[in-house]
Amino acid sequence: MTIDQAVGLGREREGPQLAALLELFLDLVFVAALALTSRTLAQNLGLVGAFQTVVLLRAIWWVWSITALATALYHAQRPPIFP
């Protein structure tokens, strides 16, 4: 990819930014993952269940933070970075 193709892929910092449909869908997926994780903890009360829940919560948080960073930096309406 040349530098000319990469120009304009990043979001501008000025003005309000609307959430794209993909961002809203991913937020819904993460809320569902948190609900399922809390259900898992409720079914497995104890030290092992708490450990499993903490591991799942850390994984969900890591994926959410990377996804939030990627969707905050790049335009959803622009062409793909790697065609």
mmCIF file of C-alpha atoms in Angstrom:
data_model
loop_
_atom_site.group_PDB
_atom_site.id
_atom_site.type_symbol
_atom_site.label_atom_id
_atom_site.label_comp_id
_atom_site.label_asym_id
_atom_site.label_seq_id
_atom_site.Cartn_x
_atom_site.Cartn_y
_atom_site.Cartn_z
ATOM 1 C CA MET A 1 0.000 0.000 0.000
ATOM 2 C CA THR A 2 1.377 3.372 -0.926
ATOM 3 C CA ILE A 3 1.144 6.478 1.197
ATOM 4 C CA ASP A 4 -1.333 8.021 -1.248
ATOM 5 C CA GLN A 5 -3.800 5.200 -0.533
ATOM 6 C CA ALA A 6 -3.484 5.654 3.237
ATOM 7 C CA VAL A 7 -4.323 9.370 3.218
ATOM 8 C CA GLY A 8 -7.771 9.978 4.670
ATOM 9 C CA LEU A 9 -8.242 6.651 6.430
ATOM 10 C CA GLY A 10 -8.012 8.136 9.920
ATOM 11 C CA ARG A 11 -10.836 10.016 11.596
ATOM 12 C CA GLU A 12 -10.662 13.752 12.110
ATOM 13 C CA ARG A 13 -10.700 14.967 15.706
ATOM 14 C CA GLU A 14 -12.969 17.956 15.082
ATOM 15 C CA GLY A 15 -16.721 17.750 15.449
ATOM 16 C CA PRO A 16 -19.034 15.053 16.778
ATOM 17 C CA GLN A 17 -18.615 11.523 15.537
ATOM 18 C CA LEU A 18 -21.563 9.248 14.923
ATOM 19 C CA ALA A 19 -21.313 5.587 15.801
ATOM 20 C CA ALA A 20 -21.370 3.266 12.816
ATOM 21 C CA LEU A 21 -23.723 0.305 12.653
ATOM 22 C CA LEU A 22 -20.784 -2.072 13.119
ATOM 23 C CA GLU A 23 -19.730 -0.287 16.323
ATOM 24 C CA LEU A 24 -23.243 -0.529 17.748
ATOM 25 C CA PHE A 25 -23.465 -4.213 16.841
ATOM 26 C CA LEU A 26 -20.126 -4.945 18.522
ATOM 27 C CA ASP A 27 -21.299 -3.120 21.662
ATOM 28 C CA LEU A 28 -24.376 -5.352 21.695
ATOM 29 C CA VAL A 29 -22.183 -8.447 21.337
ATOM 30 C CA PHE A 30 -20.047 -7.373 24.290
ATOM 31 C CA VAL A 31 -23.107 -6.713 26.466
ATOM 32 C CA ALA A 32 -24.355 -10.215 25.620
ATOM 33 C CA ALA A 33 -20.922 -11.662 26.468
ATOM 34 C CA LEU A 34 -20.980 -9.920 29.849
ATOM 35 C CA ALA A 35 -24.485 -11.253 30.531
ATOM 36 C CA LEU A 36 -23.404 -14.802 29.686
ATOM 37 C CA THR A 37 -20.320 -14.428 31.866
ATOM 38 C CA SER A 38 -22.412 -13.338 34.837
ATOM 39 C CA ARG A 39 -24.732 -16.295 34.241
ATOM 40 C CA THR A 40 -21.717 -18.607 34.261
ATOM 41 C CA LEU A 41 -20.631 -17.170 37.601
ATOM 42 C CA ALA A 42 -24.129 -17.605 39.032
ATOM 43 C CA GLN A 43 -24.166 -21.276 37.971
ATOM 44 C CA ASN A 44 -20.650 -22.024 39.277
ATOM 45 C CA LEU A 45 -20.447 -20.364 42.664
ATOM 46 C CA GLY A 46 -17.128 -21.150 44.227
ATOM 47 C CA LEU A 47 -13.444 -20.526 43.785
ATOM 48 C CA VAL A 48 -13.155 -22.332 40.436
ATOM 49 C CA GLY A 49 -16.188 -20.520 39.024
ATOM 50 C CA ALA A 50 -14.844 -17.162 40.189
ATOM 51 C CA PHE A 51 -11.463 -17.883 38.593
ATOM 52 C CA GLN A 52 -13.109 -18.876 35.304
ATOM 53 C CA THR A 53 -15.214 -15.720 35.372
ATOM 54 C CA VAL A 54 -12.189 -13.496 35.983
ATOM 55 C CA VAL A 55 -10.353 -15.112 33.066
ATOM 56 C CA LEU A 56 -13.370 -14.634 30.795
ATOM 57 C CA LEU A 57 -13.836 -11.018 31.899
ATOM 58 C CA ARG A 58 -10.186 -10.227 31.188
ATOM 59 C CA ALA A 59 -10.479 -11.762 27.719
ATOM 60 C CA ILE A 60 -13.694 -9.857 26.984
ATOM 61 C CA TRP A 61 -12.144 -6.601 28.224
ATOM 62 C CA TRP A 62 -9.035 -7.111 26.079
ATOM 63 C CA VAL A 63 -11.037 -7.802 22.907
ATOM 64 C CA TRP A 64 -13.364 -4.866 23.631
ATOM 65 C CA SER A 65 -10.488 -2.425 24.149
ATOM 66 C CA ILE A 66 -8.746 -3.450 20.917
ATOM 67 C CA THR A 67 -12.038 -3.241 19.001
ATOM 68 C CA ALA A 68 -12.870 0.164 20.477
ATOM 69 C CA LEU A 69 -9.426 1.479 19.564
ATOM 70 C CA ALA A 70 -9.645 0.175 15.998
ATOM 71 C CA THR A 71 -13.132 1.577 15.408
ATOM 72 C CA ALA A 72 -12.175 4.927 16.966
ATOM 73 C CA LEU A 73 -9.174 5.372 14.686
ATOM 74 C CA TYR A 74 -10.536 4.361 11.278
ATOM 75 C CA HIS A 75 -13.538 5.396 9.188
ATOM 76 C CA ALA A 76 -16.077 2.645 8.622
ATOM 77 C CA GLN A 77 -17.244 4.270 5.365
ATOM 78 C CA ARG A 78 -13.784 4.380 3.794
ATOM 79 C CA PRO A 79 -12.416 1.603 1.585
ATOM 80 C CA PRO A 80 -10.584 -1.194 3.372
ATOM 81 C CA ILE A 81 -6.999 -0.597 4.410
ATOM 82 C CA PHE A 82 -5.794 -3.756 2.657
ATOM 83 C CA PRO A 83 -7.802 -4.270 -0.552
#
